Every structure is written in structure tokens, then in C-alpha cells.
PDB file of C-alpha atoms and ligand atoms in Angstrom:
ATOM      1  CA  UNK H   1     126.576  66.167 -88.380  1.00  0.00           C
ATOM      2  CA  UNK H   2     129.814  65.639 -86.451  1.00  0.00           C
ATOM      3  CA  UNK H   3     129.989  62.665 -84.090  1.00  0.00           C
ATOM      4  CA  UNK H   4     128.596  63.202 -80.632  1.00  0.00           C
ATOM      5  CA  UNK H   5     131.609  62.288 -78.474  1.00  0.00           C
ATOM      6  CA  UNK H   6     130.893  61.538 -74.821  1.00  0.00           C
ATOM      7  CA  UNK H   7     133.075  60.683 -71.833  1.00  0.00           C
ATOM      8  CA  UNK H   8     132.471  57.511 -69.845  1.00  0.00           C
ATOM      9  CA  UNK H   9     134.746  56.262 -67.041  1.00  0.00           C
ATOM     10  CA  UNK H  10     138.034  57.486 -68.448  1.00  0.00           C
ATOM     11  CA  UNK H  11     137.343  57.184 -72.176  1.00  0.00           C
ATOM     12  CA  UNK H  12     136.029  59.464 -74.883  1.00  0.00           C
ATOM     13  CA  UNK H  13     133.880  57.621 -77.433  1.00  0.00           C
ATOM     14  CA  UNK H  14     130.930  58.106 -79.806  1.00  0.00           C
ATOM     15  CA  UNK H  15     127.642  58.161 -77.906  1.00  0.00           C
ATOM     16  CA  UNK H  16     126.415  55.033 -79.735  1.00  0.00           C
ATOM     17  CA  UNK H  17     129.195  52.926 -78.229  1.00  0.00           C
ATOM     18  CA  UNK H  18     128.954  54.299 -74.681  1.00  0.00           C
ATOM     19  CA  UNK H  19     127.255  51.631 -72.535  1.00  0.00           C
ATOM     20  CA  UNK H  20     126.609  51.249 -68.823  1.00  0.00           C
ATOM     21  CA  UNK H  21     126.091  47.810 -67.171  1.00  0.00           C
ATOM     22  CA  UNK H  22     122.494  47.002 -66.240  1.00  0.00           C
ATOM     23  CA  UNK H  23     123.622  46.614 -62.603  1.00  0.00           C
ATOM     24  CA  UNK H  24     124.576  50.294 -62.471  1.00  0.00           C
ATOM     25  CA  UNK H  25     122.836  51.832 -59.464  1.00  0.00           C
ATOM     26  CA  UNK H  26     121.976  54.860 -61.545  1.00  0.00           C
ATOM     27  CA  UNK H  27     119.881  52.543 -63.719  1.00  0.00           C
ATOM     28  CA  UNK H  28     118.484  50.348 -60.898  1.00  0.00           C
ATOM     29  CA  UNK H  29     117.885  52.976 -58.206  1.00  0.00           C
ATOM     30  CA  UNK H  30     118.340  56.425 -59.769  1.00  0.00           C
ATOM     31  CA  UNK H  31     121.299  56.496 -57.355  1.00  0.00           C
ATOM     32  CA  UNK H  32     123.326  59.380 -58.750  1.00  0.00           C
ATOM     33  CA  UNK H  33     123.595  63.132 -59.147  1.00  0.00           C
ATOM     34  CA  UNK H  34     124.093  65.445 -62.106  1.00  0.00           C
ATOM     35  CA  UNK H  35     124.813  68.967 -63.333  1.00  0.00           C
ATOM     36  CA  UNK H  36     123.942  70.933 -66.475  1.00  0.00           C
ATOM     37  CA  UNK H  37     126.469  73.703 -67.186  1.00  0.00           C
ATOM     38  CA  UNK H  38     125.713  76.174 -70.003  1.00  0.00           C
ATOM     39  CA  UNK H  39     128.508  77.042 -72.446  1.00  0.00           C
ATOM     40  CA  UNK H  40     128.605  80.353 -74.344  1.00  0.00           C
ATOM     41  CA  UNK H  41     131.330  80.969 -76.893  1.00  0.00           C
ATOM     42  CA  UNK H  42     133.244  77.989 -75.477  1.00  0.00           C
ATOM     43  CA  UNK H  43     133.133  79.431 -71.937  1.00  0.00           C
ATOM     44  CA  UNK H  44     131.369  77.629 -69.110  1.00  0.00           C
ATOM     45  CA  UNK H  45     128.871  79.773 -67.218  1.00  0.00           C
ATOM     46  CA  UNK H  46     129.620  79.924 -63.483  1.00  0.00           C
ATOM     47  CA  UNK H  47     131.539  76.641 -63.564  1.00  0.00           C
ATOM     48  CA  UNK H  48     132.868  77.018 -60.002  1.00  0.00           C
ATOM     49  CA  UNK H  49     129.337  77.447 -58.680  1.00  0.00           C
ATOM     50  CA  UNK H  50     128.191  74.340 -60.587  1.00  0.00           C
ATOM     51  CA  UNK H  51     131.130  72.335 -59.204  1.00  0.00           C
ATOM     52  CA  UNK H  52     130.325  73.539 -55.680  1.00  0.00           C
ATOM     53  CA  UNK H  53     126.720  72.399 -56.065  1.00  0.00           C
ATOM     54  CA  UNK H  54     127.946  69.053 -57.423  1.00  0.00           C
ATOM     55  CA  UNK H  55     130.159  68.664 -54.355  1.00  0.00           C
ATOM     56  CA  UNK H  56     127.156  69.388 -52.090  1.00  0.00           C
ATOM     57  CA  UNK H  57     124.962  66.882 -53.901  1.00  0.00           C
ATOM     58  CA  UNK H  58     127.685  64.207 -53.671  1.00  0.00           C
ATOM     59  CA  UNK H  59     128.300  64.872 -49.979  1.00  0.00           C
ATOM     60  CA  UNK H  60     124.597  64.675 -49.151  1.00  0.00           C
ATOM     61  CA  UNK H  61     124.288  61.245 -50.781  1.00  0.00           C
ATOM     62  CA  UNK H  62     127.553  59.994 -49.178  1.00  0.00           C
ATOM     63  CA  UNK H  63     129.516  59.789 -52.412  1.00  0.00           C
ATOM     64  CA  UNK H  64     133.123  60.826 -52.834  1.00  0.00           C
ATOM     65  CA  UNK H  65     133.826  63.373 -55.536  1.00  0.00           C
ATOM     66  CA  UNK H  66     135.792  61.370 -58.135  1.00  0.00           C
ATOM     67  CA  UNK H  67     137.665  64.460 -59.387  1.00  0.00           C
ATOM     68  CA  UNK H  68     139.186  67.701 -58.186  1.00  0.00           C
ATOM     69  CA  UNK H  69     137.760  70.907 -59.681  1.00  0.00           C
ATOM     70  CA  UNK H  70     140.819  71.191 -61.950  1.00  0.00           C
ATOM     71  CA  UNK H  71     140.350  67.637 -63.208  1.00  0.00           C
ATOM     72  CA  UNK H  72     136.687  68.324 -63.942  1.00  0.00           C
ATOM     73  CA  UNK H  73     137.592  71.495 -65.829  1.00  0.00           C
ATOM     74  CA  UNK H  74     140.159  69.602 -67.904  1.00  0.00           C
ATOM     75  CA  UNK H  75     137.561  66.980 -68.758  1.00  0.00           C
ATOM     76  CA  UNK H  76     135.063  69.694 -69.781  1.00  0.00           C
ATOM     77  CA  UNK H  77     137.728  71.343 -71.971  1.00  0.00           C
ATOM     78  CA  UNK H  78     138.594  68.098 -73.726  1.00  0.00           C
ATOM     79  CA  UNK H  79     134.917  67.209 -74.205  1.00  0.00           C
ATOM     80  CA  UNK H  80     134.085  70.636 -75.643  1.00  0.00           C
ATOM     81  CA  UNK H  81     137.083  70.489 -78.000  1.00  0.00           C
ATOM     82  CA  UNK H  82     135.795  67.171 -79.328  1.00  0.00           C
ATOM     83  CA  UNK H  83     132.287  68.606 -79.808  1.00  0.00           C
ATOM     84  CA  UNK H  84     132.771  72.048 -81.326  1.00  0.00           C
ATOM     85  CA  UNK H  85     129.712  74.257 -81.654  1.00  0.00           C
ATOM     86  CA  UNK H  86     127.997  77.417 -80.595  1.00  0.00           C
ATOM     87  CA  UNK H  87     125.947  77.691 -77.442  1.00  0.00           C
ATOM     88  CA  UNK H  88     125.646  74.315 -75.762  1.00  0.00           C
ATOM     89  CA  UNK H  89     125.747  72.738 -72.318  1.00  0.00           C
ATOM     90  CA  UNK H  90     127.883  70.165 -70.543  1.00  0.00           C
ATOM     91  CA  UNK H  91     125.828  67.440 -68.872  1.00  0.00           C
ATOM     92  CA  UNK H  92     127.638  65.517 -66.158  1.00  0.00           C
ATOM     93  CA  UNK H  93     126.393  62.564 -64.152  1.00  0.00           C
ATOM     94  CA  UNK H  94     127.997  60.571 -61.358  1.00  0.00           C
ATOM     95  CA  UNK H  95     126.287  57.384 -60.181  1.00  0.00           C
ATOM     96  CA  UNK H  96     127.321  54.966 -57.434  1.00  0.00           C
ATOM     97  CA  UNK H  97     128.471  52.491 -60.070  1.00  0.00           C
ATOM     98  CA  UNK H  98     127.603  48.858 -60.869  1.00  0.00           C
ATOM     99  CA  UNK H  99     127.579  46.550 -57.843  1.00  0.00           C
ATOM    100  CA  UNK H 100     127.584  42.736 -58.184  1.00  0.00           C
ATOM    101  CA  UNK H 101     124.308  42.435 -56.213  1.00  0.00           C
ATOM    102  CA  UNK H 102     121.129  44.503 -56.154  1.00  0.00           C
ATOM    103  CA  UNK H 103     121.470  45.808 -52.610  1.00  0.00           C
ATOM    104  CA  UNK H 104     120.737  49.240 -51.142  1.00  0.00           C
ATOM    105  CA  UNK H 105     123.850  49.236 -48.913  1.00  0.00           C
ATOM    106  CA  UNK H 106     126.726  51.509 -49.871  1.00  0.00           C
ATOM    107  CA  UNK H 107     130.301  50.356 -50.419  1.00  0.00           C
ATOM    108  CA  UNK H 108     132.329  53.560 -50.254  1.00  0.00           C
ATOM    109  CA  UNK H 109     135.327  51.901 -51.928  1.00  0.00           C
ATOM    110  CA  UNK H 110     133.321  51.039 -55.035  1.00  0.00           C
ATOM    111  CA  UNK H 111     134.202  53.107 -58.137  1.00  0.00           C
ATOM    112  CA  UNK H 112     131.435  55.392 -59.425  1.00  0.00           C
ATOM    113  CA  UNK H 113     130.221  55.726 -62.998  1.00  0.00           C
ATOM    114  CA  UNK H 114     131.256  59.091 -64.442  1.00  0.00           C
ATOM    115  CA  UNK H 115     129.501  60.247 -67.594  1.00  0.00           C
ATOM    116  CA  UNK H 116     129.759  63.528 -69.518  1.00  0.00           C
ATOM    117  CA  UNK H 117     128.085  64.650 -72.722  1.00  0.00           C
ATOM    118  CA  UNK H 118     127.433  67.856 -74.594  1.00  0.00           C
ATOM    119  CA  UNK H 119     123.788  68.901 -74.859  1.00  0.00           C
ATOM    120  CA  UNK H 120     122.669  70.880 -77.835  1.00  0.00           C
ATOM    121  CA  UNK H 121     120.632  73.855 -76.646  1.00  0.00           C
ATOM    122  CA  UNK H 122     118.646  76.066 -78.958  1.00  0.00           C
ATOM    123  CA  UNK H 123     120.067  79.587 -78.857  1.00  0.00           C
ATOM    124  CA  UNK H 124     117.938  81.558 -76.405  1.00  0.00           C
ATOM    125  CA  UNK H 125     117.414  85.193 -77.332  1.00  0.00           C
ATOM    126  CA  UNK H 126     115.285  87.852 -75.701  1.00  0.00           C
ATOM    127  CA  UNK H 127     113.015  87.686 -78.789  1.00  0.00           C
ATOM    128  CA  UNK H 128     112.510  83.929 -78.511  1.00  0.00           C
ATOM    129  CA  UNK H 129     111.570  84.242 -74.836  1.00  0.00           C
ATOM    130  CA  UNK H 130     109.384  87.317 -75.163  1.00  0.00           C
ATOM    131  CA  UNK H 131     106.175  85.527 -76.161  1.00  0.00           C
ATOM    132  CA  UNK H 132     106.219  83.741 -72.812  1.00  0.00           C
ATOM    133  CA  UNK H 133     104.908  80.377 -71.680  1.00  0.00           C
ATOM    134  CA  UNK H 134     101.861  78.973 -69.928  1.00  0.00           C
ATOM    135  CA  UNK H 135     101.962  77.198 -66.590  1.00  0.00           C
ATOM    136  CA  UNK H 136      99.667  75.557 -64.078  1.00  0.00           C
ATOM    137  CA  UNK H 137     100.068  75.179 -60.335  1.00  0.00           C
ATOM    138  CA  UNK H 138     100.425  71.634 -58.992  1.00  0.00           C
ATOM    139  CA  UNK H 139     100.915  70.033 -55.604  1.00  0.00           C
ATOM    140  CA  UNK H 140     104.625  69.515 -54.908  1.00  0.00           C
ATOM    141  CA  UNK H 141     104.549  65.933 -53.631  1.00  0.00           C
ATOM    142  CA  UNK H 142     108.326  65.428 -53.820  1.00  0.00           C
ATOM    143  CA  UNK H 143     110.659  64.474 -50.971  1.00  0.00           C
ATOM    144  CA  UNK H 144     112.492  66.901 -48.658  1.00  0.00           C
ATOM    145  CA  UNK H 145     115.873  66.646 -50.366  1.00  0.00           C
ATOM    146  CA  UNK H 146     115.133  68.752 -53.416  1.00  0.00           C
ATOM    147  CA  UNK H 147     118.386  70.676 -52.903  1.00  0.00           C
ATOM    148  CA  UNK H 148     120.223  67.543 -54.122  1.00  0.00           C
ATOM    149  CA  UNK H 149     120.499  67.523 -57.923  1.00  0.00           C
ATOM    150  CA  UNK H 150     119.509  63.873 -58.064  1.00  0.00           C
ATOM    151  CA  UNK H 151     119.026  61.891 -61.257  1.00  0.00           C
ATOM    152  CA  UNK H 152     115.893  60.365 -59.637  1.00  0.00           C
ATOM    153  CA  UNK H 153     113.532  62.620 -61.572  1.00  0.00           C
ATOM    154  CA  UNK H 154     110.393  60.460 -61.716  1.00  0.00           C
ATOM    155  CA  UNK H 155     108.403  62.919 -59.563  1.00  0.00           C
ATOM    156  CA  UNK H 156     109.458  65.808 -61.834  1.00  0.00           C
ATOM    157  CA  UNK H 157     108.438  63.723 -64.867  1.00  0.00           C
ATOM    158  CA  UNK H 158     104.989  63.132 -63.332  1.00  0.00           C
ATOM    159  CA  UNK H 159     104.548  66.814 -62.469  1.00  0.00           C
ATOM    160  CA  UNK H 160     105.600  67.919 -65.945  1.00  0.00           C
ATOM    161  CA  UNK H 161     103.087  65.448 -67.385  1.00  0.00           C
ATOM    162  CA  UNK H 162     100.315  67.095 -65.356  1.00  0.00           C
ATOM    163  CA  UNK H 163     101.233  70.367 -67.111  1.00  0.00           C
ATOM    164  CA  UNK H 164     101.282  68.693 -70.532  1.00  0.00           C
ATOM    165  CA  UNK H 165      97.862  67.143 -69.956  1.00  0.00           C
ATOM    166  CA  UNK H 166      96.518  70.597 -69.038  1.00  0.00           C
ATOM    167  CA  UNK H 167      97.975  72.011 -72.302  1.00  0.00           C
ATOM    168  CA  UNK H 168     100.486  74.077 -70.348  1.00  0.00           C
ATOM    169  CA  UNK H 169     104.224  74.273 -70.955  1.00  0.00           C
ATOM    170  CA  UNK H 170     105.246  73.818 -67.337  1.00  0.00           C
ATOM    171  CA  UNK H 171     104.078  73.509 -63.758  1.00  0.00           C
ATOM    172  CA  UNK H 172     104.755  75.691 -60.725  1.00  0.00           C
ATOM    173  CA  UNK H 173     105.003  73.526 -57.630  1.00  0.00           C
ATOM    174  CA  UNK H 174     103.282  74.442 -54.368  1.00  0.00           C
ATOM    175  CA  UNK H 175     104.010  72.754 -51.039  1.00  0.00           C
ATOM    176  CA  UNK H 176     101.896  73.556 -47.961  1.00  0.00           C
ATOM    177  CA  UNK H 177     100.541  76.691 -49.637  1.00  0.00           C
ATOM    178  CA  UNK H 178     104.008  78.005 -50.578  1.00  0.00           C
ATOM    179  CA  UNK H 179     105.659  78.141 -53.994  1.00  0.00           C
ATOM    180  CA  UNK H 180     108.788  75.967 -54.226  1.00  0.00           C
ATOM    181  CA  UNK H 181     110.031  75.861 -57.855  1.00  0.00           C
ATOM    182  CA  UNK H 182     109.220  74.666 -61.380  1.00  0.00           C
ATOM    183  CA  UNK H 183     109.626  71.070 -62.597  1.00  0.00           C
ATOM    184  CA  UNK H 184     113.161  71.957 -63.801  1.00  0.00           C
ATOM    185  CA  UNK H 185     113.511  75.634 -62.922  1.00  0.00           C
ATOM    186  CA  UNK H 186     113.257  78.190 -60.122  1.00  0.00           C
ATOM    187  CA  UNK H 187     110.373  80.641 -59.746  1.00  0.00           C
ATOM    188  CA  UNK H 188     110.368  84.431 -59.440  1.00  0.00           C
ATOM    189  CA  UNK H 189     107.391  86.762 -59.107  1.00  0.00           C
ATOM    190  CA  UNK H 190     107.267  90.534 -59.490  1.00  0.00           C
ATOM    191  CA  UNK H 191     104.711  92.538 -57.544  1.00  0.00           C
ATOM    192  CA  UNK H 192     104.613  96.338 -57.375  1.00  0.00           C
ATOM    193  CA  UNK H 193     108.161  96.671 -58.670  1.00  0.00           C
ATOM    194  CA  UNK H 194     109.745  94.115 -56.293  1.00  0.00           C
ATOM    195  CA  UNK H 195     111.325  90.870 -57.545  1.00  0.00           C
ATOM    196  CA  UNK H 196     110.647  87.973 -55.157  1.00  0.00           C
ATOM    197  CA  UNK H 197     111.944  84.393 -55.070  1.00  0.00           C
ATOM    198  CA  UNK H 198     111.693  81.747 -52.335  1.00  0.00           C
ATOM    199  CA  UNK H 199     114.731  81.345 -50.062  1.00  0.00           C
ATOM    200  CA  UNK H 200     117.011  78.342 -50.490  1.00  0.00           C
ATOM    201  CA  UNK H 201     115.905  75.285 -48.515  1.00  0.00           C
ATOM    202  CA  UNK H 202     115.632  71.537 -48.871  1.00  0.00           C
ATOM    203  CA  UNK H 203     112.385  72.156 -50.800  1.00  0.00           C
ATOM    204  CA  UNK H 204     114.090  73.486 -53.937  1.00  0.00           C
ATOM    205  CA  UNK H 205     117.258  73.267 -55.999  1.00  0.00           C
ATOM    206  CA  UNK H 206     119.637  76.180 -55.441  1.00  0.00           C
ATOM    207  CA  UNK H 207     119.645  77.253 -59.078  1.00  0.00           C
ATOM    208  CA  UNK H 208     122.745  78.846 -60.542  1.00  0.00           C
ATOM    209  CA  UNK H 209     120.537  80.956 -62.832  1.00  0.00           C
ATOM    210  CA  UNK H 210     118.476  82.001 -59.780  1.00  0.00           C
ATOM    211  CA  UNK H 211     121.618  83.337 -58.107  1.00  0.00           C
ATOM    212  CA  UNK H 212     122.665  85.089 -61.306  1.00  0.00           C
ATOM    213  CA  UNK H 213     119.269  86.830 -61.542  1.00  0.00           C
ATOM    214  CA  UNK H 214     119.592  87.939 -57.906  1.00  0.00           C
ATOM    215  CA  UNK H 215     123.099  89.282 -58.650  1.00  0.00           C
ATOM    216  CA  UNK H 216     121.699  91.178 -61.634  1.00  0.00           C
ATOM    217  CA  UNK H 217     118.937  92.675 -59.471  1.00  0.00           C
ATOM    218  CA  UNK H 218     121.386  93.692 -56.738  1.00  0.00           C
ATOM    219  CA  UNK H 219     124.025  95.112 -59.117  1.00  0.00           C
ATOM    220  CA  UNK H 220     121.409  97.165 -60.964  1.00  0.00           C
ATOM    221  CA  UNK H 221     119.573  98.387 -57.873  1.00  0.00           C
ATOM    222  CA  UNK H 222     116.361  96.564 -58.707  1.00  0.00           C
ATOM    223  CA  UNK H 223     114.334  95.842 -55.567  1.00  0.00           C
ATOM    224  CA  UNK H 224     114.317  92.135 -54.659  1.00  0.00           C
ATOM    225  CA  UNK H 225     113.473  89.873 -51.738  1.00  0.00           C
ATOM    226  CA  UNK H 226     114.195  86.252 -50.906  1.00  0.00           C
ATOM    227  CA  UNK H 227     111.126  85.169 -48.959  1.00  0.00           C
ATOM    228  CA  UNK H 228     108.304  82.643 -49.042  1.00  0.00           C
ATOM    229  CA  UNK H 229     105.717  83.180 -51.769  1.00  0.00           C
ATOM    230  CA  UNK H 230     102.162  82.209 -50.859  1.00  0.00           C
ATOM    231  CA  UNK H 231     100.212  80.422 -53.582  1.00  0.00           C
ATOM    232  CA  UNK H 232      97.658  83.247 -53.777  1.00  0.00           C
ATOM    233  CA  UNK H 233     100.458  85.764 -54.489  1.00  0.00           C
ATOM    234  CA  UNK H 234     100.927  84.012 -57.822  1.00  0.00           C
ATOM    235  CA  UNK H 235      97.425  85.004 -58.827  1.00  0.00           C
ATOM    236  CA  UNK H 236      98.103  88.669 -57.974  1.00  0.00           C
ATOM    237  CA  UNK H 237     101.615  88.803 -59.475  1.00  0.00           C
ATOM    238  CA  UNK H 238     102.427  91.420 -62.117  1.00  0.00           C
ATOM    239  CA  UNK H 239     105.041  89.056 -63.576  1.00  0.00           C
ATOM    240  CA  UNK H 240     106.149  85.456 -63.069  1.00  0.00           C
ATOM    241  CA  UNK H 241     109.426  84.007 -64.411  1.00  0.00           C
ATOM    242  CA  UNK H 242     110.939  80.533 -64.538  1.00  0.00           C
ATOM    243  CA  UNK H 243     114.750  80.417 -64.507  1.00  0.00           C
ATOM    244  CA  UNK H 244     117.170  77.629 -65.425  1.00  0.00           C
ATOM    245  CA  UNK H 245     120.403  76.961 -67.274  1.00  0.00           C
ATOM    246  CA  UNK H 246     118.521  75.921 -70.414  1.00  0.00           C
ATOM    247  CA  UNK H 247     115.460  78.225 -70.157  1.00  0.00           C
ATOM    248  CA  UNK H 248     117.408  81.255 -68.877  1.00  0.00           C
ATOM    249  CA  UNK H 249     114.639  83.645 -67.712  1.00  0.00           C
ATOM    250  CA  UNK H 250     111.283  82.686 -69.206  1.00  0.00           C
ATOM    251  CA  UNK H 251     108.239  84.869 -68.571  1.00  0.00           C
ATOM    252  CA  UNK H 252     105.073  82.982 -67.605  1.00  0.00           C
ATOM    253  CA  UNK H 253     102.248  84.888 -69.283  1.00  0.00           C
ATOM    254  CA  UNK H 254      99.350  82.557 -68.438  1.00  0.00           C
ATOM    255  CA  UNK H 255      98.797  80.750 -65.151  1.00  0.00           C
ATOM    256  CA  UNK H 256      95.924  78.287 -64.724  1.00  0.00           C
ATOM    257  CA  UNK H 257      94.374  79.636 -67.968  1.00  0.00           C
ATOM    258  CA  UNK H 258      94.387  83.222 -66.625  1.00  0.00           C
ATOM    259  CA  UNK H 259      96.669  86.018 -67.868  1.00  0.00           C
ATOM    260  CA  UNK H 260      99.565  86.974 -65.591  1.00  0.00           C
ATOM    261  CA  UNK H 261      99.558  90.784 -65.276  1.00  0.00           C
ATOM    262  CA  UNK H 262      98.484  92.018 -68.687  1.00  0.00           C
ATOM    263  CA  UNK H 263      99.292  88.652 -70.262  1.00  0.00           C
ATOM    264  CA  UNK H 264     102.619  89.769 -71.773  1.00  0.00           C
ATOM    265  CA  UNK H 265     106.259  89.759 -70.720  1.00  0.00           C
ATOM    266  CA  UNK H 266     106.507  92.587 -68.183  1.00  0.00           C
ATOM    267  CA  UNK H 267     108.797  95.629 -67.842  1.00  0.00           C
ATOM    268  CA  UNK H 268     110.959  94.091 -65.105  1.00  0.00           C
ATOM    269  CA  UNK H 269     111.577  91.032 -67.283  1.00  0.00           C
ATOM    270  CA  UNK H 270     112.810  93.275 -70.107  1.00  0.00           C
ATOM    271  CA  UNK H 271     115.309  94.890 -67.731  1.00  0.00           C
ATOM    272  CA  UNK H 272     116.585  91.604 -66.325  1.00  0.00           C
ATOM    273  CA  UNK H 273     116.824  89.789 -69.670  1.00  0.00           C
ATOM    274  CA  UNK H 274     118.843  92.640 -71.129  1.00  0.00           C
ATOM    275  CA  UNK H 275     121.401  92.308 -68.335  1.00  0.00           C
ATOM    276  CA  UNK H 276     121.338  88.533 -68.691  1.00  0.00           C
ATOM    277  CA  UNK H 277     122.120  88.776 -72.402  1.00  0.00           C
ATOM    278  CA  UNK H 278     124.933  91.219 -71.611  1.00  0.00           C
ATOM    279  CA  UNK H 279     126.342  88.764 -69.072  1.00  0.00           C
ATOM    280  CA  UNK H 280     126.349  86.008 -71.715  1.00  0.00           C
ATOM    281  CA  UNK H 281     127.972  88.296 -74.259  1.00  0.00           C
ATOM    282  CA  UNK H 282     130.714  89.336 -71.810  1.00  0.00           C
ATOM    283  CA  UNK H 283     131.410  85.646 -71.196  1.00  0.00           C
ATOM    284  CA  UNK H 284     131.672  84.999 -74.959  1.00  0.00           C
ATOM    285  CA  UNK H 285     134.004  87.957 -75.372  1.00  0.00           C
ATOM    286  CA  UNK H 286     136.215  87.151 -72.356  1.00  0.00           C
ATOM    287  CA  UNK H 287     139.804  86.069 -72.969  1.00  0.00           C
ATOM    288  CA  UNK H 288     140.974  82.569 -72.147  1.00  0.00           C
TER     289      UNK H 288
HETATM  290  N1  PDD I  22     117.487  71.743 -64.243  1.00  0.00           N
HETATM  291  N2  PDD I  22     115.062  73.388 -60.092  1.00  0.00           N
HETATM  292  C1  PDD I  22     115.103  72.179 -60.675  1.00  0.00           C
HETATM  293  C2  PDD I  22     114.226  71.083 -60.127  1.00  0.00           C
HETATM  294  C3  PDD I  22     115.941  71.952 -61.786  1.00  0.00           C
HETATM  295  O1  PDD I  22     115.984  70.735 -62.363  1.00  0.00           O
HETATM  296  C4  PDD I  22     116.708  73.026 -62.302  1.00  0.00           C
HETATM  297  C5  PDD I  22     117.625  72.871 -63.478  1.00  0.00           C
HETATM  298  C6  PDD I  22     116.631  74.272 -61.644  1.00  0.00           C
HETATM  299  C7  PDD I  22     117.441  75.472 -62.106  1.00  0.00           C
HETATM  300  O2  PDD I  22     118.814  75.308 -61.834  1.00  0.00           O
HETATM  301  P1  PDD I  22     119.925  76.000 -62.747  1.00  0.00           P
HETATM  302  O3  PDD I  22     119.573  77.420 -62.808  1.00  0.00           O
HETATM  303  O4  PDD I  22     121.186  75.740 -62.016  1.00  0.00           O
HETATM  304  O5  PDD I  22     119.875  75.342 -64.102  1.00  0.00           O
HETATM  305  C8  PDD I  22     115.800  74.414 -60.545  1.00  0.00           C
HETATM  306  C9  PDD I  22     118.372  71.444 -65.337  1.00  0.00           C
HETATM  307  C10 PDD I  22     118.553  72.570 -66.311  1.00  0.00           C
HETATM  308  C11 PDD I  22     117.919  70.160 -66.009  1.00  0.00           C
HETATM  309  O6  PDD I  22     117.493  69.276 -65.281  1.00  0.00           O
HETATM  310  O7  PDD I  22     118.024  70.036 -67.226  1.00  0.00           O
END
């Protein structure tokens, strides 16, 4: 297999020789933010939207964006050229850097740590998604800054582990009786022909895939609503989907050991996934 070449603070190098000091605040505090940007046919999916979300995350944690959008795009291009392949994703992480002392205070002049790598993602096809996944509902005990794409993912790790221990693939998080999101995805339900997803708030990450699914619904005149979803609506849903850059649109066919709808991917999912695959194909085929 070709070398996995990553980018770290100005240099491209094999992943084995990329090292971060132990005093890095990303390592000590989880003090950093990240993005995962899917790549189809060498084209980045909704890169401007990902860079806008990165900018928001950085601003909310009082970090300066180390690069302009054009600089980021040049870095992505160079990284992808060094790691040729089919469908993949660019992972980017910015931490507050390595300080001389372990101290929570921020020094805004201090240089950040900037890290990029290419993630291998298994090609996702409608057929591979069709069989669906199982999920459980869990209490969303996370903080109220879930709109920041923070590398501090210990709560998400714990919630995912609850799903694993219940022999489910993932967990749907519920806060104060309302659905927020998945452990690394957004949640949609379909009931009586209407697609519903919770509105953006500090309780969930504003997913790029979520917005793409909403655009697909709007452009194809499928009924949709952005509104709160009560926990008990999950139990009555005809369909439930989890969306993310790596999962795309995954139908949840079992929830808390019970079938969702008739226990199979539903008709609305088939419509949306077809448009999603077309969107990916148009990106692959686009010039430039
Ligand atoms: N996670 N919510 C959470 C908590 C997430 O971690 C993610 C994505 C999403 C979906 O966002 P998007 O559609 O922009 O991928 C929602 C990425 C894929 C990850 O951590 O690997």
C-alpha cells in the first residue's frame, strides 16, 4: 500500500513520523476542533460549508483560524495528490498547540497545531446501506456546546459504548425528552410522508449531510420540517435515518430491539438515497 502522507505544522510526512509534543493542549485537554470532509472522484463535498463550520468552531473556542479558505483548499489539494485513491475523506484538526506549562489560560499569540490526514472510507452504496442498522436511545448527558466540532469526544465515546454493550450499532441521544442527534451523526424521522429533523441549536452539530438531505427534500418537493422531535415520536416513526459524512444516510431499522416501521429501509429513504447518489456522481463528473 502507498505511504499514508499527512500534513503537520507546515510539513508533509509519512504518518509514522508525524509526532505531536506531549504538552499539546489537544492531547492534555482535548483543546481543539476538527472537520471531516468527504472526497468523491477527487472533489471535496461542500468544502465551503465545512470551512464555514470550522471557522464557527474556532471562533467559539477563541482560536484564530490559521489559514484563509484558499490556503486550506491548497493544502487539501496537495494532501490529496500525495494520497491518491477513490472515495476518501480529509480529516483536519486544529489544536491550541503545545504550551510550556499545563495551564488552562489561553495565549492568543501561541501558534496552533495544524494536522491533516486522508481517511480511507469504505465506498457507500445504496445497496450497502439498504439492510439498515440497529440503534438504542440513550440520555444525552453532553454539554451545551454540541454545535462546536470539538475533538473532546469522550462523552460520544461513552454513549457509543452504551450502544455496543446493548448489541446495537449506534445510539440516538435524547435530552429533556427531545431527540438531539446520534453519537456521530444527525437524526431524521419520517412520519406519514413528512421528513422531520431537529432544528439547529447548541444541542447538536450542524451536519453538512443534514443540510444536504434538507436541500434534496426541498429541491424534490418532498415534505419536510425542522422541528423538535419528542422521544415517543421515535417509537411511532415510519422511518428513522442517521446522516453523516461517513455514513451518508443510514436507515435505522431496529430501535430498542423493536422494528422501525416494517423493519426495513422505507420508501422515503429510497427516494432520498437515490438523489444523494446522484449528487455524489455529479460531483465526481464535474470539471475542475
Ligand atoms: N462526525 N453530529 C455529530 C456529533 C458528529 O460527530 C457528526 C459527524 C455529525 C454529522 O455531521 P456531518 O454530516 O457534517 O458529517 C453530527 C464525523 C463524521 C466524525 O466525527 O467522524
